Short mmCIF file of C-alpha atoms and ligand atoms in Angstrom, two decimals:
data_model
loop_
_atom_site.label_atom_id
_atom_site.label_comp_id
_atom_site.label_asym_id
_atom_site.label_seq_id
_atom_site.Cartn_x
_atom_site.Cartn_y
_atom_site.Cartn_z
CA UNK A 193 38.17 -111.76 28.39
CA UNK A 194 36.24 -108.63 27.46
CA UNK A 195 37.81 -106.53 24.71
CA UNK A 196 39.22 -103.11 25.51
CA UNK A 197 36.20 -101.49 23.84
CA UNK A 198 33.85 -103.55 26.02
CA UNK A 199 35.76 -102.43 29.11
CA UNK A 200 35.55 -98.79 27.98
CA UNK A 201 31.83 -99.13 27.32
CA UNK A 202 30.92 -100.97 30.52
CA UNK A 203 33.06 -99.07 33.05
CA UNK A 204 31.15 -96.44 35.06
CA UNK A 205 32.86 -93.06 34.82
CA UNK A 206 32.51 -89.37 35.63
CA UNK A 207 32.93 -86.61 33.06
CA UNK A 208 34.65 -83.59 34.66
CA UNK A 209 35.66 -81.52 31.64
CA UNK A 210 32.78 -80.85 29.25
CA UNK A 211 31.70 -77.40 28.07
CA UNK A 212 28.00 -77.77 27.44
CA UNK A 213 28.24 -75.23 24.60
CA UNK A 214 30.91 -77.47 23.04
CA UNK A 215 28.33 -80.23 22.69
CA UNK A 216 26.29 -78.19 20.17
CA UNK A 217 26.14 -80.53 17.18
CA UNK A 218 25.88 -78.99 13.70
CA UNK A 219 22.40 -80.49 13.22
CA UNK A 220 21.08 -78.75 16.32
CA UNK A 221 22.91 -75.57 15.32
CA UNK A 222 20.91 -75.49 12.07
CA UNK A 223 17.61 -76.33 13.83
CA UNK A 224 18.06 -73.55 16.38
CA UNK A 225 19.26 -71.07 13.76
CA UNK A 226 16.06 -71.70 11.78
CA UNK A 227 13.85 -71.56 14.87
CA UNK A 228 15.42 -68.29 16.08
CA UNK A 229 15.95 -66.61 12.70
CA UNK A 230 19.73 -66.51 13.11
CA UNK A 231 21.82 -66.61 9.93
CA UNK A 232 24.82 -68.95 9.86
CA UNK A 233 27.94 -68.68 7.69
CA UNK A 234 27.35 -72.30 6.55
CA UNK A 235 24.79 -73.86 4.21
CA UNK A 236 25.13 -77.52 5.15
CA UNK A 237 26.23 -79.75 8.01
CA UNK A 238 29.11 -80.93 5.80
CA UNK A 239 30.25 -77.36 5.34
CA UNK A 240 30.29 -76.91 9.12
CA UNK A 241 32.35 -80.05 9.60
CA UNK A 242 34.83 -78.91 6.97
CA UNK A 243 35.24 -75.61 8.83
CA UNK A 244 36.22 -77.52 12.00
CA UNK A 245 39.92 -77.68 11.30
CA UNK A 246 42.02 -75.81 13.82
CA UNK A 247 45.67 -74.84 14.18
CA UNK A 248 45.38 -73.66 17.77
CA UNK A 249 42.96 -72.89 20.63
CA UNK A 250 42.00 -69.42 19.34
CA UNK A 251 40.92 -70.69 15.91
CA UNK A 252 38.57 -73.10 17.68
CA UNK A 253 37.28 -70.48 20.14
CA UNK A 254 36.32 -68.13 17.29
CA UNK A 255 33.96 -70.78 15.84
CA UNK A 256 32.82 -71.96 19.27
CA UNK A 257 31.57 -68.47 20.25
CA UNK A 258 30.05 -67.98 16.81
CA UNK A 259 28.23 -71.35 16.95
CA UNK A 260 26.61 -70.70 20.32
CA UNK A 261 25.02 -67.52 18.97
CA UNK A 262 22.05 -69.71 17.91
CA UNK A 263 21.21 -70.34 21.59
CA UNK A 264 18.51 -67.86 22.60
CA UNK A 265 15.65 -69.37 24.60
CA UNK A 266 15.30 -71.47 27.70
CA UNK A 267 14.13 -74.32 25.48
CA UNK A 268 17.39 -74.05 23.46
CA UNK A 269 19.53 -74.44 26.58
CA UNK A 270 17.35 -77.32 27.73
CA UNK A 271 17.70 -79.07 24.35
CA UNK A 272 21.46 -78.56 24.30
CA UNK A 273 22.11 -79.95 27.78
CA UNK A 274 19.50 -82.70 27.48
CA UNK A 275 21.09 -84.02 24.27
CA UNK A 276 24.55 -84.03 25.85
CA UNK A 277 23.35 -85.72 29.05
CA UNK A 278 21.55 -88.47 27.12
CA UNK A 279 24.66 -89.03 25.02
CA UNK A 280 26.86 -89.18 28.13
CA UNK A 281 24.53 -91.70 29.81
CA UNK A 282 24.90 -93.93 26.73
CA UNK A 283 28.67 -93.93 27.41
CA UNK A 284 28.04 -95.13 30.99
CA UNK A 285 28.80 -91.74 32.49
CA UNK A 286 27.25 -91.81 35.97
CA UNK A 287 28.22 -88.30 37.10
CA UNK A 288 28.88 -85.04 35.24
CA UNK A 289 30.45 -81.78 36.39
CA UNK A 290 29.44 -79.55 33.51
CA UNK A 291 31.08 -76.26 32.50
CA UNK A 292 29.12 -73.36 31.09
CA UNK A 293 30.26 -69.90 29.94
CA UNK A 294 27.61 -67.38 31.12
CA UNK A 295 29.49 -64.38 29.71
CA UNK A 296 29.28 -65.83 26.20
CA UNK A 297 25.48 -65.57 26.49
CA UNK A 298 24.83 -62.53 28.68
CA UNK A 299 27.34 -60.61 26.53
CA UNK A 300 24.95 -60.93 23.56
CA UNK A 301 21.81 -60.15 25.51
CA UNK A 302 20.56 -63.54 26.75
CA UNK A 303 19.48 -63.14 30.39
CA UNK A 304 21.31 -65.35 32.87
CA UNK A 305 17.94 -66.66 34.09
CA UNK A 306 17.18 -68.05 30.62
CA UNK A 307 20.23 -70.27 30.50
CA UNK A 308 20.15 -71.21 34.18
CA UNK A 309 16.53 -72.36 33.91
CA UNK A 310 17.08 -74.31 30.69
CA UNK A 311 20.20 -76.06 32.00
CA UNK A 312 18.49 -76.74 35.33
CA UNK A 313 15.54 -78.47 33.68
CA UNK A 314 17.86 -80.78 31.69
CA UNK A 315 19.85 -81.51 34.86
CA UNK A 316 16.67 -82.45 36.75
CA UNK A 317 15.70 -84.86 33.94
CA UNK A 318 19.15 -86.43 34.00
CA UNK A 319 18.96 -86.95 37.75
CA UNK A 320 15.60 -88.69 37.29
CA UNK A 321 17.35 -91.05 34.85
CA UNK A 322 20.05 -91.77 37.45
CA UNK A 323 22.95 -89.60 36.26
CA UNK A 324 23.97 -86.89 38.74
CA UNK A 325 24.98 -83.51 37.31
CA UNK A 326 26.53 -80.39 38.81
CA UNK A 327 27.31 -77.04 37.19
CA UNK A 328 30.65 -75.21 37.15
CA UNK A 329 30.46 -71.58 36.03
CA UNK A 330 33.51 -70.62 33.97
CA UNK A 331 34.87 -67.09 33.71
CA UNK A 332 36.16 -66.10 30.28
CA UNK A 333 39.80 -65.23 30.90
CA UNK A 334 40.12 -62.97 27.83
CA UNK A 335 37.64 -60.62 29.55
CA UNK A 336 38.51 -58.40 32.52
CA UNK A 337 38.64 -59.10 36.25
CA UNK A 338 35.83 -56.58 36.67
CA UNK A 339 33.59 -58.48 34.23
CA UNK A 340 34.33 -61.72 36.10
CA UNK A 341 33.30 -60.04 39.38
CA UNK A 342 30.09 -58.79 37.75
CA UNK A 343 29.37 -62.32 36.53
CA UNK A 344 29.93 -63.80 39.98
CA UNK A 345 27.64 -61.19 41.49
CA UNK A 346 24.93 -61.86 38.89
CA UNK A 347 25.19 -65.58 39.68
CA UNK A 348 24.75 -65.17 43.42
CA UNK A 349 20.95 -65.65 43.28
CA UNK A 350 21.72 -69.06 41.68
CA UNK A 351 24.37 -69.99 44.25
CA UNK A 352 22.51 -73.17 45.22
CA UNK A 353 22.52 -74.41 41.61
CA UNK A 354 26.32 -74.10 41.31
CA UNK A 355 29.03 -76.50 42.41
CA UNK A 356 31.98 -74.31 41.56
CA UNK A 357 33.76 -71.91 39.26
CA UNK A 358 36.36 -72.45 36.55
CA UNK A 359 38.45 -70.42 34.12
CA UNK A 360 38.53 -70.95 30.35
CA UNK A 361 38.94 -69.31 26.90
CA UNK A 362 42.19 -67.86 25.46
CA UNK A 363 44.96 -68.95 27.81
CA UNK A 364 48.23 -67.35 26.68
CA UNK A 365 48.45 -63.73 27.87
CA UNK A 366 45.73 -64.28 30.49
CA UNK A 367 47.46 -65.94 33.46
CA UNK A 368 45.42 -67.32 36.36
CA UNK A 369 46.73 -64.61 38.71
CA UNK A 370 44.57 -62.09 36.79
CA UNK A 371 41.58 -63.68 38.59
CA UNK A 372 42.98 -64.40 42.06
CA UNK A 373 40.61 -61.94 43.79
CA UNK A 374 37.57 -63.31 41.93
CA UNK A 375 38.46 -66.85 42.93
CA UNK A 376 38.92 -65.73 46.54
CA UNK A 377 35.38 -64.29 46.46
CA UNK A 378 34.05 -67.52 44.91
CA UNK A 379 35.74 -69.54 47.63
CA UNK A 380 34.09 -67.30 50.25
CA UNK A 381 30.74 -68.30 48.72
CA UNK A 382 31.66 -71.94 49.32
CA UNK A 383 32.21 -72.71 45.63
CA UNK A 384 34.71 -75.34 44.47
CA UNK A 385 37.58 -74.08 42.32
CA UNK A 386 39.07 -75.42 39.05
CA UNK A 387 40.89 -73.74 36.14
CA UNK A 388 42.14 -74.52 32.65
CA UNK A 389 45.94 -74.34 32.78
CA UNK A 390 48.85 -75.75 30.84
CA UNK A 391 46.83 -76.41 27.68
CA UNK A 392 48.77 -73.85 25.60
CA UNK A 393 50.10 -71.85 28.54
CA UNK A 394 53.42 -72.62 30.27
CA UNK A 395 53.94 -74.61 33.50
CA UNK A 396 54.07 -71.27 35.34
CA UNK A 397 50.32 -70.91 34.70
CA UNK A 398 49.70 -74.26 36.40
CA UNK A 399 51.73 -73.11 39.41
CA UNK A 400 49.65 -69.91 39.48
CA UNK A 401 46.38 -71.82 39.27
CA UNK A 402 47.46 -73.83 42.32
CA UNK A 403 49.10 -71.08 44.35
CA UNK A 404 47.21 -67.89 43.49
CA UNK A 405 43.75 -69.34 42.73
CA UNK A 406 43.89 -72.34 45.04
CA UNK A 407 42.24 -74.67 42.54
CA UNK A 408 41.49 -78.28 43.46
CA UNK A 409 41.80 -79.66 39.90
CA UNK A 410 43.65 -78.59 36.78
CA UNK A 411 41.77 -78.72 33.46
CA UNK A 412 44.17 -80.08 30.80
CA UNK A 413 47.57 -79.61 32.50
CA UNK A 414 49.53 -81.15 29.62
CA UNK A 415 52.39 -78.67 29.84
CA UNK A 416 52.89 -79.41 33.57
CA UNK A 417 54.98 -82.35 32.41
CA UNK A 418 57.70 -79.91 31.32
CA UNK A 419 58.44 -79.09 34.98
CA UNK A 420 59.64 -81.89 37.25
CA UNK A 421 58.96 -79.98 40.49
CA UNK A 422 55.42 -79.26 39.30
CA UNK A 423 54.82 -82.93 38.51
CA UNK A 424 55.96 -83.78 42.05
CA UNK A 425 53.57 -81.17 43.47
CA UNK A 426 50.59 -82.48 41.46
CA UNK A 427 51.41 -86.05 42.40
CA UNK A 428 52.07 -85.42 46.10
CA UNK A 429 48.96 -83.26 46.55
CA UNK A 430 46.91 -85.63 44.38
CA UNK A 431 45.63 -82.75 42.21
CA UNK A 432 43.60 -84.34 39.40
CA UNK A 433 44.12 -83.42 35.75
CA UNK A 434 41.07 -83.43 33.47
CA UNK A 435 42.71 -84.43 30.21
CA UNK A 436 41.01 -84.26 26.80
CA UNK A 437 42.82 -86.37 24.17
CA UNK A 438 40.80 -85.55 21.02
CA UNK A 439 40.75 -81.86 21.94
CA UNK A 440 44.54 -81.99 22.36
CA UNK A 441 44.85 -83.55 18.92
CA UNK A 442 42.44 -81.17 17.16
CA UNK A 443 43.97 -78.05 18.79
CA UNK A 444 47.52 -79.27 18.11
CA UNK A 445 48.48 -79.49 21.77
CA UNK A 446 49.86 -82.87 20.64
CA UNK A 447 51.11 -83.51 17.12
CA UNK A 448 49.79 -87.03 16.96
CA UNK A 449 47.62 -89.08 19.33
CA UNK A 450 50.54 -91.54 19.56
CA UNK A 451 52.46 -88.74 21.31
CA UNK A 452 49.66 -88.15 23.82
CA UNK A 453 50.98 -88.05 27.42
CA UNK A 454 48.04 -89.82 29.14
CA UNK A 455 50.02 -93.03 29.74
CA UNK A 456 53.04 -91.04 30.93
CA UNK A 457 50.81 -89.14 33.36
CA UNK A 458 49.62 -92.43 34.87
CA UNK A 459 53.18 -93.77 35.03
CA UNK A 460 54.25 -90.59 36.86
CA UNK A 461 51.57 -91.29 39.48
CA UNK A 462 49.33 -88.38 38.46
CA UNK A 463 45.55 -88.53 38.96
CA UNK A 464 44.72 -88.23 35.25
CA UNK A 465 41.20 -88.50 33.85
CA UNK A 466 39.80 -88.70 30.29
CA UNK A 467 37.17 -86.20 29.11
CA UNK A 468 35.67 -84.83 25.90
CA UNK A 469 36.01 -80.99 26.33
CA UNK A 470 33.93 -79.93 23.26
CA UNK A 471 32.76 -83.19 21.69
CA UNK A 472 30.74 -81.66 18.83
CA UNK A 473 33.87 -79.86 17.62
CA UNK A 474 36.57 -82.47 18.28
CA UNK A 475 35.02 -85.63 16.88
CA UNK A 476 33.98 -87.68 19.87
CA UNK A 477 32.26 -88.04 23.21
CA UNK A 478 33.99 -89.51 26.25
CA UNK A 479 34.14 -93.18 25.19
CA UNK A 480 35.50 -92.19 21.77
CA UNK A 481 38.25 -90.27 23.59
CA UNK A 482 39.02 -93.42 25.59
CA UNK A 483 38.96 -95.63 22.48
CA UNK A 484 41.19 -93.50 20.30
CA UNK A 485 43.78 -92.66 22.94
CA UNK A 486 43.81 -96.27 24.22
CA UNK A 487 44.61 -97.52 20.75
CA UNK A 488 47.17 -94.78 20.04
CA UNK A 489 49.25 -95.23 23.21
CA UNK A 490 48.36 -98.86 23.91
CA UNK A 491 46.47 -98.51 27.19
CA UNK A 492 45.75 -101.72 29.10
CA UNK A 493 42.47 -102.79 30.69
CA UNK A 494 43.99 -101.77 34.03
CA UNK A 495 44.85 -98.32 32.66
CA UNK A 496 41.24 -97.83 31.52
CA UNK A 497 39.97 -98.91 34.92
CA UNK A 498 42.46 -96.60 36.67
CA UNK A 499 41.39 -93.63 34.51
CA UNK A 500 37.71 -94.32 35.20
CA UNK A 501 38.34 -94.80 38.93
CA UNK A 502 40.34 -91.55 38.94
CA UNK A 503 37.39 -89.70 37.42
CA UNK A 504 35.07 -90.83 40.21
CA UNK A 505 37.69 -90.04 42.89
CA UNK A 506 38.48 -86.63 41.30
CA UNK A 507 34.83 -85.60 41.21
CA UNK A 508 33.45 -83.31 43.90
CA UNK A 509 30.54 -85.69 44.46
CA UNK A 510 30.33 -87.31 47.87
N1 LIG B 776 36.40 -73.27 26.05
C1 LIG B 776 35.88 -74.38 25.51
N2 LIG B 776 36.82 -75.30 25.29
C2 LIG B 776 37.99 -74.77 25.73
C3 LIG B 776 39.33 -75.22 25.80
N3 LIG B 776 39.70 -76.43 25.36
N4 LIG B 776 40.26 -74.39 26.31
C4 LIG B 776 39.93 -73.17 26.74
N5 LIG B 776 38.69 -72.71 26.71
C5 LIG B 776 37.72 -73.49 26.22
ZN1 LIG B 777 37.99 -77.08 28.25
#
């Protein structure tokens, strides 16, 4: 009988909730800061790691946007994505649907072409190694509808390099309905639709993501469990949830990994998946998320296989 860790390691899986900027490891942050002449508020890698202690989503986002300020050149974006994709392949990830936040780069003067070309080159390399990768452009929900429209318009020349659009950043106070017209325009371009909802925001935001944005997957979705009718909707329509256990722990969405709802989601018949969200900030890539949550809530071999199978079924790959 293989051990649970062997099952986790050897099972092919898809990663559907990874922000490429959230895979920026402190070591690379220092290298790029030096290369680009950017000053950092930290002197050592240890100091960075000590700063990564969060009470909520916003405290994390403040450091996440600050960290990515070292990314400037096409080579930087290539290095970032290439490192993540190699790391994912080592975890037996066979397919990735990767988020990126264009507004967090164009807003500080990096041309969209620079990041698109760097990411694209890393994606091509990954495909040559046998791991398929698609890109999902996320709108920053703390910014305006108009800025989201401008971003979508700027991305149109890259339409063929995009699988879909998503919605991320500060959730509470920025309901999905704020972006319903942008998502309608994205759908008209043939893009697939996902959104973060129910991470810190209430079940109502998950309803809105489904009914006003028309999303096909919910990123996180933890707080959907507070609403029985919503659980029934997600189950009956087989709407996948891209769940991120270590992120939930580090951002205090759950108090303790032992209280993580992943097992309950499976028992309720939901199409739950396990993902890493921002692995450089939350202490682990996808298999580490599987290992820690499996131990905390006592997942079985069958549960691991179900979660991995769900990830492949929930992907937009044919
Ligand atoms: N951007 C990167 N990680 C995020 C998360 N967990 N929630 C919202 N926005 C994000
Ligand atoms: Zn996320």
